[in-house]
């Protein structure tokens, strides 16, 4: 997978070290995860079987729920089971696979949220042309483009990651596998890779967020010409979407717009020292 790998298994430090705290977190997070899967699964099922929920809004909502199930299931089951383990381990291949699917579903969700904002813009600002602009074929193409964008983004991340050599240490300072914590373990300088991640992940998050904010600013401006009842209905349909956008994009921008961290190898275990593992 990499140019030189002495590391085949990684140890995840996790959120907490106290066994009692971990068991308490297990009791909290497991019901939350199950509620997320069941709730989103019911949304997907309801939209698919109900003939009254055929509008583009519900079409994209079903795709968003499907992505959310997949996105949560990439990390949370492993995280929950690790709460009951004294030593939390994952293979290097498993770590790379987790990163791939985590970023695939994460970016697909970003693009779907952007598409949903466009759908609300057309519905509120161009109501007479809504059925023409947001026709069924257009909705299918927009949903497919969101998934394709996630795949392309994730492929770039993985192509960067698999080129890195890992020769120790093997303790990943995080509660799941992600790019920046994994880069710290590489026994080479990862500055260039960090810049690629910042450009690929960070700018996607920022530009999508700015596009979403701009679309809702335009919607709010156009709502001035609507009746009070029309404004209330429009705002009620947009409020939940805005809440999801803020909760999702805030952490994403914070995580991936940071400067790339130095690797532990280049900071503490230079290859020239006789105590370091062979590179």
Backbone as JSON, one array per atom type, in Angstrom:
{
  "sequence": "XXXXXXXXXXXXXXXXXXXXXXXXXXXXXXXXXXXXXXXXXXXXXXXXXXXXXXXXXXXXXXXXXXXXXXXXXXXXXXXXXXXXXXXXXXXXXXXXXXXXXXXXXXXXXXXXXXXXXXXXXXXXXXXXXXXXXXXXXXXXXXXXXXXXXXXXXXXXXXXXXXXXXXXXXXXXXXXXXXXXXXXXXXXXXXXXXXXXXXXXXXXXXXXXXXXXXXXXXXXXXXXXXXXXXXXXXXXXXXXXXXXXXXXXXXXXXXXXXXXXXXXXXXXXXXXXXXXXXXX",
  "N": [[0.81, -1.21, 0.0], [1.99, 1.21, 0.66], [5.13, 2.97, 0.22], [7.11, 2.05, 2.03], [6.37, -0.01, 4.61], [6.31, -0.73, 7.91], [4.33, -0.87, 9.64], [1.36, -2.49, 10.23], [-0.86, -2.54, 11.74], [-2.92, -0.38, 13.59], [-3.23, 1.46, 16.64], [-5.92, 2.86, 18.25], [-6.36, 5.74, 20.09], [-8.71, 6.72, 21.26], [-11.6, 8.36, 22.82], [-11.85, 8.42, 25.63], [-10.16, 7.09, 28.52], [-10.86, 5.94, 30.9], [-12.48, 3.08, 32.05], [-15.08, 3.02, 33.2], [-16.23, 5.42, 32.34], [-16.19, 4.94, 29.62], [-17.99, 2.81, 29.39], [-20.31, 4.13, 30.17], [-20.54, 5.96, 28.1], [-20.96, 4.17, 26.02], [-23.53, 3.27, 26.65], [-24.91, 5.58, 26.09], [-24.31, 6.37, 23.43], [-24.94, 4.17, 21.78], [-27.88, 3.85, 21.73], [-28.38, 6.34, 20.48], [-27.15, 6.06, 17.98], [-28.63, 3.89, 16.93], [-31.16, 5.09, 16.85], [-30.65, 7.05, 14.93], [-30.16, 5.49, 12.63], [-32.59, 4.02, 12.4], [-34.5, 6.12, 12.29], [-33.72, 7.61, 9.97], [-33.89, 5.53, 8.16], [-36.66, 5.03, 8.17], [-37.54, 7.4, 7.02], [-36.52, 7.15, 4.41], [-37.91, 4.84, 3.59], [-40.59, 5.7, 3.84], [-40.75, 7.81, 1.96], [-40.27, 6.37, -0.36], [-42.48, 4.62, -0.58], [-44.77, 6.15, -0.36], [-47.14, 7.77, -2.3], [-47.82, 10.39, -2.23], [-45.6, 11.83, -1.63], [-43.84, 12.83, -3.7], [-42.47, 14.99, -4.56], [-39.59, 17.0, -5.57], [-38.26, 17.89, -3.23], [-38.72, 15.9, -1.26], [-37.61, 13.76, -2.58], [-34.85, 14.4, -2.62], [-34.52, 14.53, 0.11], [-34.83, 11.85, 0.87], [-32.54, 10.74, -0.29], [-30.63, 12.15, 1.16], [-31.09, 11.12, 3.71], [-30.39, 8.45, 3.29], [-27.65, 8.75, 2.73], [-26.87, 9.75, 5.21], [-27.29, 7.56, 6.91], [-25.36, 5.8, 5.86], [-23.05, 7.34, 6.21], [-22.9, 7.66, 9.02], [-22.63, 4.97, 9.73], [-20.14, 4.34, 8.86], [-18.23, 5.06, 10.75], [-19.29, 5.04, 13.4], [-20.23, 2.39, 14.4], [-17.77, 0.96, 14.79], [-16.53, 2.72, 16.58], [-18.3, 2.54, 18.78], [-18.12, -0.18, 19.53], [-15.45, -0.2, 20.25], [-15.53, 1.15, 22.64], [-15.98, -0.75, 24.51], [-13.67, -2.12, 24.58], [-10.39, -2.79, 25.76], [-7.96, -2.37, 24.46], [-7.82, -0.66, 21.51], [-7.86, -1.42, 18.25], [-7.06, -1.29, 14.74], [-6.65, -2.41, 11.43], [-4.18, -1.26, 9.05], [-5.1, -1.24, 6.43], [-7.85, -1.35, 6.92], [-8.16, 1.11, 8.17], [-7.57, 2.92, 6.1], [-9.68, 2.25, 4.39], [-11.84, 3.08, 5.97], [-11.4, 5.84, 6.02], [-11.78, 6.38, 3.29], [-14.57, 5.78, 2.79], [-15.73, 7.42, 4.71], [-15.11, 10.02, 3.82], [-16.23, 9.9, 1.29], [-19.08, 9.63, 1.74], [-19.41, 11.86, 3.35], [-18.77, 14.1, 1.71], [-20.6, 13.66, -0.34], [-22.91, 14.19, 1.13], [-22.54, 16.92, 1.63], [-22.76, 17.97, -0.99], [-25.39, 17.18, -1.56], [-26.83, 18.68, 0.33], [-26.3, 21.19, -0.72], [-27.59, 20.99, -3.19], [-30.21, 20.68, -2.28], [-30.62, 23.2, -1.19], [-30.6, 24.7, -3.52], [-32.9, 23.65, -4.68], [-34.86, 24.64, -2.89], [-34.5, 27.34, -3.37], [-35.37, 27.61, -6.07], [-38.02, 26.76, -5.74], [-39.11, 28.77, -4.12], [-38.35, 31.25, -5.22], [-38.78, 31.05, -7.97], [-41.46, 30.0, -8.54], [-43.37, 29.46, -10.59], [-41.94, 28.21, -12.57], [-41.0, 25.99, -11.42], [-41.66, 23.18, -11.63], [-40.71, 22.64, -14.16], [-37.97, 23.34, -14.13], [-37.0, 21.75, -12.0], [-37.38, 19.04, -12.85], [-38.09, 15.47, -12.99], [-35.96, 13.95, -14.32], [-33.87, 15.85, -14.05], [-33.59, 15.99, -11.28], [-32.68, 13.38, -10.74], [-30.22, 13.46, -12.06], [-28.89, 15.44, -10.6], [-28.75, 14.23, -8.06], [-27.19, 11.99, -8.72], [-24.86, 13.3, -9.51], [-24.04, 14.34, -7.06], [-23.33, 12.01, -5.61], [-21.31, 11.1, -7.32], [-19.48, 13.2, -7.13], [-18.69, 12.87, -4.45], [-17.37, 10.4, -4.64], [-15.22, 10.97, -6.4], [-13.86, 12.96, -4.94], [-13.13, 11.44, -2.65], [-11.49, 9.5, -3.78], [-9.27, 11.03, -4.54], [-8.29, 11.74, -1.99], [-7.54, 9.23, -0.99], [-5.63, 8.35, -2.86], [-3.59, 10.08, -2.25], [-3.04, 9.26, 0.37], [-2.26, 6.51, 0.3], [0.27, 6.55, -0.7], [1.99, 7.14, 1.31], [4.65, 6.3, 3.58], [4.67, 4.17, 6.45], [6.26, 3.64, 9.37], [6.23, 3.46, 12.09], [5.65, 5.53, 14.99], [2.61, 3.68, 15.98], [0.25, 4.56, 17.12], [-2.73, 6.11, 16.83], [-3.87, 9.29, 17.32], [-6.76, 9.77, 17.95], [-10.34, 9.15, 17.76], [-11.3, 7.76, 15.66], [-10.35, 6.76, 12.32], [-8.83, 9.25, 10.45], [-7.67, 11.73, 8.11], [-5.72, 13.78, 8.94], [-4.89, 12.89, 11.62], [-3.79, 10.41, 10.82], [-1.76, 11.21, 9.06], [0.1, 12.23, 10.84], [1.44, 10.01, 11.68], [3.02, 9.16, 9.63], [6.21, 8.37, 8.29], [7.54, 10.5, 7.01], [7.77, 13.78, 5.58], [4.71, 15.42, 5.56], [3.69, 17.74, 4.54], [2.98, 18.62, 1.94], [0.98, 16.78, 1.3], [-0.83, 17.5, 3.28], [-1.55, 20.06, 2.42], [-2.87, 19.4, 0.07], [-5.08, 18.03, 1.12], [-6.24, 20.13, 2.59], [-6.91, 21.81, 0.45], [-8.6, 20.14, -1.02], [-10.6, 19.08, 0.77], [-11.15, 21.19, 2.64], [-11.67, 23.54, 1.07], [-13.83, 22.7, -0.45], [-15.76, 22.45, 1.55], [-15.9, 25.13, 2.49], [-16.58, 26.67, 0.16], [-18.99, 25.45, -0.57], [-20.51, 26.0, 1.71], [-20.56, 28.82, 1.62], [-21.97, 29.13, -0.76], [-24.41, 28.01, -0.02], [-25.19, 29.79, 2.03], [-25.42, 32.13, 0.51], [-27.54, 31.42, -1.17], [-29.66, 31.28, 0.64], [-29.74, 33.87, 1.56], [-30.63, 35.17, -0.75], [-33.13, 33.93, -0.91], [-34.36, 34.92, 1.44], [-34.46, 37.64, 0.82], [-36.22, 37.59, -1.34], [-38.49, 36.73, -0.06], [-39.68, 38.93, 1.02], [-41.58, 39.87, -0.69], [-43.66, 38.18, -0.43], [-46.72, 37.01, 1.07], [-47.64, 37.13, 4.59], [-48.37, 34.57, 5.46], [-47.27, 33.04, 3.43], [-44.55, 33.58, 3.81], [-44.19, 32.42, 6.3], [-44.63, 29.66, 5.79], [-42.58, 29.17, 3.94], [-40.28, 29.73, 5.44], [-40.53, 27.8, 7.42], [-40.07, 25.43, 6.03], [-37.42, 25.79, 5.37], [-36.02, 26.1, 7.74], [-35.21, 23.76, 9.16], [-33.39, 22.73, 7.36], [-31.41, 24.71, 7.3], [-30.48, 24.5, 9.93], [-29.3, 21.93, 9.91], [-27.28, 22.43, 8.05], [-25.64, 24.32, 9.4], [-24.81, 22.82, 11.66], [-23.45, 20.76, 10.41], [-21.52, 21.88, 8.62], [-19.99, 23.55, 10.25], [-18.18, 21.99, 12.07], [-16.84, 20.63, 9.96], [-15.52, 22.62, 8.44], [-13.87, 23.64, 10.45], [-12.2, 21.42, 10.98], [-10.91, 20.8, 8.53], [-9.88, 23.09, 7.4], [-7.71, 23.81, 8.78], [-4.14, 24.4, 9.24], [-1.86, 21.99, 7.86], [-0.78, 19.37, 10.03], [2.49, 18.63, 11.47], [4.22, 15.52, 10.94], [4.57, 12.89, 13.35], [6.85, 11.44, 13.08], [8.67, 13.16, 11.7], [8.8, 15.09, 13.6], [9.58, 13.98, 16.09], [10.86, 11.5, 15.83], [13.31, 11.37, 14.05], [14.74, 9.92, 11.12], [17.44, 9.7, 11.26], [18.23, 9.12, 13.84], [19.4, 6.59, 16.06], [17.56, 5.23, 17.5], [15.19, 5.11, 16.21], [12.67, 3.27, 14.36], [13.44, 1.32, 11.4], [13.36, 3.01, 8.23]],
  "CA": [[0.0, 0.0, 0.0], [2.84, 2.38, 0.74], [6.47, 2.68, -0.25], [7.74, 1.21, 3.04], [5.44, -0.12, 5.73], [6.54, -1.65, 9.01], [3.11, -0.82, 10.43], [0.2, -3.14, 9.63], [-1.99, -2.38, 12.65], [-2.9, 0.88, 14.32], [-3.92, 1.51, 17.93], [-6.7, 4.09, 18.35], [-6.33, 6.2, 21.49], [-10.09, 6.85, 21.72], [-11.99, 9.59, 23.51], [-11.67, 8.31, 27.07], [-9.38, 5.95, 28.98], [-11.51, 5.37, 32.07], [-13.46, 2.07, 31.64], [-16.42, 3.38, 33.63], [-16.7, 6.46, 31.43], [-16.41, 4.31, 28.33], [-19.26, 2.06, 29.44], [-21.39, 5.11, 30.2], [-20.67, 6.48, 26.73], [-21.57, 3.1, 25.23], [-24.97, 3.28, 26.94], [-25.49, 6.79, 25.51], [-24.12, 6.47, 21.98], [-25.6, 3.08, 21.06], [-29.26, 4.23, 21.37], [-28.37, 7.46, 19.54], [-26.85, 5.52, 16.65], [-29.79, 3.11, 16.47], [-32.22, 6.05, 16.51], [-30.28, 7.68, 13.67], [-30.37, 4.53, 11.54], [-34.02, 3.72, 12.27], [-35.2, 7.33, 11.87], [-33.44, 7.88, 8.56], [-34.44, 4.42, 7.38], [-38.1, 5.26, 8.04], [-37.72, 8.48, 6.05], [-36.29, 6.57, 3.07], [-39.02, 3.93, 3.29], [-41.83, 6.47, 3.68], [-40.7, 8.53, 0.69], [-40.34, 5.41, -1.46], [-43.78, 3.94, -0.69], [-45.88, 7.09, -0.35], [-47.36, 8.43, -3.59], [-48.01, 11.83, -2.01], [-44.3, 12.45, -1.36], [-43.12, 12.68, -4.97], [-41.84, 16.25, -4.95], [-38.12, 16.97, -5.5], [-37.78, 18.08, -1.86], [-38.72, 14.61, -0.58], [-36.66, 12.92, -3.29], [-33.52, 14.7, -2.1], [-34.5, 14.18, 1.53], [-34.59, 10.4, 0.99], [-31.12, 10.52, -0.58], [-29.86, 12.67, 2.29], [-31.23, 10.15, 4.81], [-29.58, 7.28, 2.93], [-26.26, 9.14, 2.93], [-26.64, 9.88, 6.65], [-27.14, 6.2, 7.44], [-24.05, 5.28, 5.43], [-22.01, 8.19, 6.82], [-22.79, 7.29, 10.43], [-22.22, 3.57, 9.86], [-18.72, 4.22, 8.52], [-17.38, 5.3, 11.91], [-19.91, 4.86, 14.72], [-20.2, 1.01, 14.95], [-16.42, 0.67, 15.28], [-16.31, 3.55, 17.76], [-19.1, 2.02, 19.89], [-17.53, -1.45, 20.0], [-14.17, 0.11, 20.9], [-15.79, 1.62, 24.0], [-15.96, -1.92, 25.39], [-12.37, -2.78, 24.41], [-9.28, -2.17, 26.49], [-7.04, -1.92, 23.41], [-8.61, -0.4, 20.31], [-6.97, -1.59, 17.11], [-7.61, -1.38, 13.39], [-5.6, -2.63, 10.45], [-3.9, -0.1, 8.21], [-6.03, -1.29, 5.3], [-9.16, -0.96, 7.43], [-8.13, 2.54, 8.44], [-7.68, 3.6, 4.81], [-11.04, 2.04, 3.91], [-12.72, 3.94, 6.76], [-11.21, 7.2, 5.52], [-12.39, 6.47, 1.96], [-16.03, 5.86, 2.85], [-16.08, 8.58, 5.53], [-15.07, 11.21, 2.98], [-17.2, 9.73, 0.2], [-20.43, 9.96, 2.19], [-19.42, 13.21, 3.87], [-18.84, 15.08, 0.62], [-21.9, 13.47, -0.99], [-23.89, 14.92, 1.94], [-22.33, 18.34, 1.37], [-23.34, 18.3, -2.29], [-26.84, 17.04, -1.48], [-27.33, 19.85, 1.04], [-26.24, 22.3, -1.66], [-28.66, 20.77, -4.16], [-31.47, 20.96, -1.6], [-30.74, 24.66, -1.1], [-30.99, 25.14, -4.87], [-34.3, 23.27, -4.84], [-35.68, 25.6, -2.14], [-34.4, 28.62, -4.08], [-36.25, 27.55, -7.23], [-39.41, 26.65, -5.28], [-39.58, 30.03, -3.51], [-38.09, 32.42, -6.06], [-39.29, 30.82, -9.32], [-42.49, 28.96, -8.35], [-44.07, 29.12, -11.82], [-41.07, 27.37, -13.4], [-40.42, 24.96, -10.54], [-41.81, 21.81, -12.16], [-39.89, 22.49, -15.36], [-36.55, 23.38, -13.75], [-36.7, 20.6, -11.14], [-38.05, 17.85, -13.38], [-37.57, 14.21, -12.44], [-34.6, 13.65, -14.83], [-32.9, 16.78, -13.48], [-33.35, 15.56, -9.89], [-31.84, 12.18, -10.77], [-28.87, 13.85, -12.45], [-28.28, 16.16, -9.48], [-28.41, 13.25, -7.03], [-26.05, 11.19, -9.2], [-23.67, 14.16, -9.47], [-23.62, 14.43, -5.65], [-22.62, 10.77, -5.3], [-20.08, 11.05, -8.12], [-18.55, 14.15, -6.52], [-18.14, 12.24, -3.26], [-16.43, 9.34, -5.05], [-14.0, 11.59, -6.94], [-13.16, 13.57, -3.81], [-12.54, 10.42, -1.78], [-10.39, 8.87, -4.51], [-8.11, 11.92, -4.42], [-7.76, 11.61, -0.63], [-6.9, 7.92, -0.82], [-4.42, 8.3, -3.68], [-2.56, 10.78, -1.47], [-2.73, 8.54, 1.61], [-1.61, 5.21, 0.1], [1.67, 6.76, -1.08], [2.8, 7.47, 2.48], [5.25, 5.19, 4.33], [4.39, 4.13, 7.89], [7.23, 2.75, 9.98], [6.16, 3.66, 13.53], [4.78, 4.79, 15.9], [1.36, 3.22, 15.39], [-0.88, 5.0, 17.93], [-3.4, 7.22, 16.17], [-4.42, 10.14, 18.38], [-8.12, 10.12, 17.54], [-11.25, 8.06, 18.1], [-11.51, 7.01, 14.42], [-9.32, 7.06, 11.34], [-9.03, 10.39, 9.57], [-6.45, 12.04, 7.39], [-4.7, 14.5, 9.72], [-4.26, 12.0, 12.62], [-2.97, 9.39, 10.16], [-0.57, 11.86, 8.52], [1.07, 12.4, 11.91], [2.19, 8.76, 11.87], [3.86, 8.88, 8.46], [7.64, 8.65, 8.52], [8.0, 11.43, 5.98], [7.13, 15.08, 5.68], [3.39, 15.36, 4.95], [3.21, 19.1, 4.32], [2.32, 18.7, 0.64], [-0.28, 16.03, 1.42], [-1.75, 18.3, 4.08], [-2.06, 21.14, 1.57], [-3.85, 18.78, -0.83], [-6.29, 17.79, 1.91], [-6.85, 21.42, 2.86], [-7.52, 22.29, -0.79], [-9.66, 19.23, -1.46], [-11.71, 19.01, 1.74], [-11.47, 22.48, 3.25], [-12.27, 24.48, 0.14], [-15.17, 22.19, -0.79], [-16.65, 22.81, 2.65], [-16.08, 26.58, 2.55], [-17.32, 27.16, -1.01], [-20.37, 24.96, -0.48], [-21.17, 26.75, 2.77], [-20.82, 30.17, 1.12], [-23.04, 29.01, -1.74], [-25.64, 27.8, 0.73], [-25.54, 31.05, 2.69], [-25.86, 33.06, -0.53], [-28.86, 31.03, -1.65], [-30.66, 31.63, 1.64], [-29.85, 35.32, 1.56], [-31.51, 35.48, -1.88], [-34.47, 33.5, -0.53], [-34.91, 35.86, 2.42], [-34.77, 38.89, 0.12], [-37.42, 37.37, -2.15], [-39.66, 36.5, 0.8], [-40.31, 40.21, 1.36], [-42.69, 40.1, -1.59], [-44.69, 37.19, -0.17], [-47.62, 37.29, 2.18], [-47.15, 36.64, 5.88], [-48.55, 33.12, 5.49], [-46.27, 32.46, 2.53], [-43.23, 33.66, 4.46], [-44.15, 31.43, 7.38], [-44.47, 28.33, 5.21], [-41.25, 29.06, 3.33], [-39.27, 29.67, 6.5], [-40.66, 26.52, 8.13], [-39.42, 24.38, 5.24], [-35.98, 26.05, 5.29], [-35.38, 26.19, 9.05], [-34.52, 22.51, 9.49], [-32.24, 22.6, 6.46], [-30.38, 25.64, 7.78], [-29.92, 23.91, 11.16], [-28.4, 20.84, 9.5], [-26.13, 23.04, 7.39], [-24.76, 24.91, 10.41], [-24.22, 21.76, 12.48], [-22.56, 19.91, 9.6], [-20.4, 22.61, 8.03], [-19.14, 24.13, 11.28], [-17.05, 21.1, 12.37], [-16.09, 20.28, 8.76], [-14.61, 23.73, 8.13], [-12.87, 23.72, 11.52], [-11.27, 20.3, 10.9], [-10.16, 20.66, 7.29], [-9.27, 24.34, 6.99], [-6.54, 24.05, 9.63], [-2.87, 24.1, 8.6], [-1.5, 20.58, 8.01], [0.1, 19.13, 11.18], [3.7, 17.87, 11.19], [4.13, 14.12, 11.34], [5.33, 12.55, 14.56], [8.18, 10.98, 12.67], [9.56, 14.27, 11.41], [8.92, 15.96, 14.77], [10.17, 13.37, 17.27], [11.67, 10.33, 15.53], [13.99, 11.51, 12.76], [15.32, 8.66, 10.67], [18.88, 9.66, 11.52], [18.53, 8.65, 15.18], [19.57, 5.15, 16.1], [16.46, 4.62, 18.24], [13.97, 5.07, 15.4], [12.53, 2.09, 13.52], [13.98, 1.53, 10.05], [12.43, 3.65, 7.29]],
  "C": [[0.85, 1.26, 0.0], [4.24, 1.98, 0.31], [7.21, 1.77, 0.73], [6.83, 1.19, 4.25], [5.94, -1.17, 6.71], [5.31, -1.74, 9.89], [1.98, -1.47, 9.66], [-1.05, -2.97, 10.48], [-1.82, -1.09, 13.43], [-3.68, 0.74, 15.62], [-4.61, 2.87, 18.03], [-6.76, 4.51, 19.82], [-7.73, 6.33, 22.07], [-10.34, 8.17, 22.44], [-11.63, 9.56, 24.99], [-10.85, 7.05, 27.39], [-10.02, 5.25, 30.17], [-12.58, 4.36, 31.63], [-14.89, 2.41, 32.03], [-17.03, 4.44, 32.7], [-17.0, 5.87, 30.06], [-17.72, 3.52, 28.31], [-20.46, 3.0, 29.48], [-21.63, 5.7, 28.81], [-21.3, 5.44, 25.81], [-23.08, 3.11, 25.41], [-25.66, 4.5, 26.33], [-25.46, 6.74, 23.99], [-24.83, 5.36, 21.21], [-27.06, 3.41, 20.74], [-29.33, 5.39, 20.38], [-28.1, 6.97, 18.13], [-28.02, 4.73, 16.09], [-30.94, 4.02, 16.08], [-31.93, 6.73, 15.18], [-30.56, 6.76, 12.49], [-31.86, 4.27, 11.32], [-34.78, 4.94, 11.75], [-34.98, 7.64, 10.4], [-33.94, 6.77, 7.66], [-35.94, 4.57, 7.16], [-38.39, 6.38, 7.04], [-37.57, 7.94, 4.63], [-37.47, 5.69, 2.67], [-40.31, 4.69, 3.03], [-41.87, 7.2, 2.34], [-40.85, 7.57, -0.48], [-41.75, 4.85, -1.65], [-44.95, 4.91, -0.79], [-45.98, 7.81, -1.7], [-47.54, 9.93, -3.44], [-46.7, 12.57, -1.77], [-43.4, 12.3, -2.58], [-42.44, 13.97, -5.41], [-40.33, 16.13, -4.85], [-37.58, 17.1, -4.08], [-37.68, 16.74, -1.13], [-37.79, 13.62, -1.26], [-35.25, 13.14, -2.76], [-33.42, 14.37, -0.61], [-34.25, 12.69, 1.73], [-33.13, 10.06, 0.69], [-30.25, 11.01, 0.57], [-29.93, 11.7, 3.47], [-30.4, 8.89, 4.53], [-28.09, 7.56, 3.13], [-25.94, 9.22, 4.42], [-26.49, 8.53, 7.32], [-25.76, 5.65, 7.12], [-22.91, 6.03, 6.1], [-21.8, 7.81, 8.29], [-22.23, 5.88, 10.6], [-20.76, 3.35, 9.48], [-17.84, 4.26, 9.76], [-17.99, 4.79, 13.21], [-19.9, 3.41, 15.22], [-18.83, 0.61, 15.5], [-16.13, 1.45, 16.55], [-17.06, 2.98, 18.98], [-18.51, 0.72, 20.42], [-16.19, -1.22, 20.69], [-14.36, 0.61, 22.33], [-15.78, 0.47, 25.0], [-14.63, -2.67, 25.32], [-11.3, -2.03, 25.19], [-8.26, -1.6, 25.5], [-7.83, -1.82, 22.11], [-7.69, -0.45, 19.1], [-7.75, -1.61, 15.81], [-6.45, -1.6, 12.43], [-5.37, -1.38, 9.62], [-4.83, -0.06, 7.01], [-7.44, -0.88, 5.73], [-9.25, 0.52, 7.7], [-8.29, 3.34, 7.15], [-9.09, 3.44, 4.24], [-12.04, 2.93, 4.66], [-12.62, 5.38, 6.29], [-11.9, 7.38, 4.17], [-13.9, 6.66, 2.05], [-16.5, 7.05, 3.68], [-16.12, 9.84, 4.67], [-16.03, 11.1, 1.81], [-18.59, 10.19, 0.63], [-20.5, 11.39, 2.74], [-19.55, 14.26, 2.78], [-20.12, 14.9, -0.18], [-23.0, 14.2, -0.22], [-23.76, 16.43, 1.74], [-23.0, 18.75, 0.06], [-24.87, 18.17, -2.28], [-27.48, 18.22, -0.74], [-27.33, 21.09, 0.13], [-27.35, 22.2, -2.7], [-30.02, 21.07, -3.54], [-31.69, 22.47, -1.42], [-31.15, 25.24, -2.45], [-32.46, 24.82, -5.13], [-35.22, 24.25, -4.12], [-35.65, 26.98, -2.81], [-35.37, 28.66, -5.27], [-37.71, 27.54, -6.8], [-39.95, 27.97, -4.78], [-39.45, 31.21, -4.47], [-38.63, 32.27, -7.49], [-40.4, 29.76, -9.29], [-43.19, 28.54, -9.63], [-43.26, 28.2, -12.73], [-40.51, 26.17, -12.63], [-40.48, 23.57, -11.15], [-40.98, 21.58, -13.41], [-38.41, 22.42, -15.0], [-36.17, 22.14, -12.97], [-37.5, 19.38, -11.59], [-37.41, 16.59, -12.82], [-36.18, 13.85, -13.0], [-33.53, 14.57, -14.24], [-32.57, 16.38, -12.04], [-32.44, 14.34, -9.84], [-30.39, 12.54, -11.13], [-28.15, 14.59, -11.31], [-27.89, 15.22, -8.35], [-27.21, 12.4, -7.45], [-24.76, 12.01, -9.17], [-23.15, 14.31, -8.04], [-22.83, 13.19, -5.25], [-21.29, 10.7, -6.05], [-19.04, 12.02, -7.55], [-17.91, 13.6, -5.26], [-17.1, 11.19, -3.6], [-15.12, 9.94, -5.54], [-13.18, 12.23, -5.82], [-12.44, 12.53, -2.96], [-11.39, 9.71, -2.48], [-9.12, 9.71, -4.44], [-7.47, 11.76, -3.05], [-6.99, 10.3, -0.47], [-5.63, 7.8, -1.64], [-3.28, 9.03, -3.0], [-2.11, 9.92, -0.29], [-1.92, 7.28, 1.35], [-0.16, 5.35, -0.33], [2.58, 6.96, 0.13], [3.4, 6.22, 3.11], [4.94, 5.3, 5.82], [5.35, 3.12, 8.53], [7.29, 2.95, 11.5], [6.3, 5.12, 13.9], [3.44, 4.44, 15.25], [0.14, 3.57, 16.23], [-1.49, 6.23, 17.3], [-4.18, 8.01, 17.22], [-5.8, 10.66, 17.96], [-9.03, 8.97, 17.95], [-11.75, 7.34, 16.85], [-10.43, 7.44, 13.44], [-9.71, 8.27, 10.5], [-7.66, 10.83, 9.06], [-5.38, 12.7, 8.26], [-4.1, 13.63, 10.83], [-3.38, 10.93, 11.99], [-1.69, 9.99, 9.58], [0.51, 12.04, 9.59], [1.94, 11.16, 12.11], [3.12, 8.44, 10.71], [5.31, 9.22, 8.75], [8.22, 9.42, 7.33], [7.29, 12.75, 6.2], [5.81, 15.05, 4.91], [2.82, 16.74, 4.67], [2.43, 19.2, 3.01], [0.98, 17.97, 0.68], [-1.31, 16.81, 2.23], [-2.35, 19.45, 3.29], [-3.11, 20.6, 0.6], [-5.17, 18.53, -0.11], [-7.0, 19.09, 2.2], [-7.55, 21.96, 1.62], [-8.74, 21.46, -1.16], [-10.86, 19.24, -0.53], [-12.13, 20.38, 2.24], [-12.18, 23.42, 2.3], [-13.64, 24.02, -0.33], [-16.16, 22.61, 0.28], [-16.94, 24.31, 2.65], [-16.91, 27.09, 1.39], [-18.77, 26.7, -0.99], [-21.15, 25.73, 0.57], [-21.51, 28.16, 2.31], [-21.94, 30.17, 0.08], [-24.39, 28.82, -1.07], [-26.12, 29.09, 1.41], [-26.07, 32.05, 1.67], [-27.26, 32.72, -1.01], [-29.94, 31.41, -0.66], [-30.79, 33.13, 1.82], [-30.79, 35.76, 0.44], [-32.95, 35.1, -1.56], [-35.11, 34.49, 0.44], [-35.27, 37.19, 1.77], [-36.06, 38.74, -0.68], [-38.68, 37.18, -1.3], [-40.35, 37.8, 1.2], [-41.54, 40.48, 0.5], [-43.83, 39.1, -1.39], [-45.59, 37.66, 0.97], [-47.04, 36.73, 3.47], [-47.27, 35.13, 5.97], [-47.53, 32.43, 4.59], [-44.88, 32.49, 3.12], [-43.11, 32.61, 5.56], [-43.93, 30.02, 6.85], [-43.08, 28.14, 4.63], [-40.16, 28.92, 4.39], [-39.34, 28.35, 7.25], [-40.0, 25.39, 7.36], [-37.91, 24.55, 5.19], [-35.27, 25.95, 6.63], [-34.59, 24.93, 9.39], [-33.29, 22.32, 8.62], [-31.09, 23.5, 6.9], [-29.7, 25.1, 9.04], [-28.93, 22.81, 10.83], [-27.14, 21.41, 8.87], [-25.14, 23.59, 8.41], [-24.06, 23.83, 11.23], [-23.23, 20.92, 11.69], [-21.32, 20.67, 9.13], [-19.48, 23.22, 9.08], [-17.95, 23.24, 11.63], [-16.2, 20.78, 11.14], [-15.09, 21.37, 8.4], [-13.51, 23.84, 9.17], [-11.8, 22.63, 11.36], [-10.36, 20.39, 9.68], [-9.63, 21.97, 6.73], [-8.09, 24.71, 7.88], [-5.27, 23.79, 8.85], [-2.51, 22.62, 8.83], [-0.54, 20.37, 9.17], [1.38, 18.43, 10.76], [3.54, 16.43, 11.62], [4.96, 13.89, 12.59], [6.74, 12.11, 14.21], [9.12, 12.15, 12.44], [9.75, 15.17, 12.62], [9.76, 15.33, 15.88], [11.08, 12.18, 16.95], [12.35, 10.47, 14.18], [14.7, 10.22, 12.4], [16.81, 8.56, 10.96], [19.2, 9.14, 12.92], [18.58, 7.14, 15.22], [18.44, 4.46, 16.83], [15.2, 4.48, 17.38], [13.89, 3.77, 14.64], [13.06, 2.35, 12.14], [12.95, 2.13, 9.13], [12.46, 2.9, 5.97]]
}
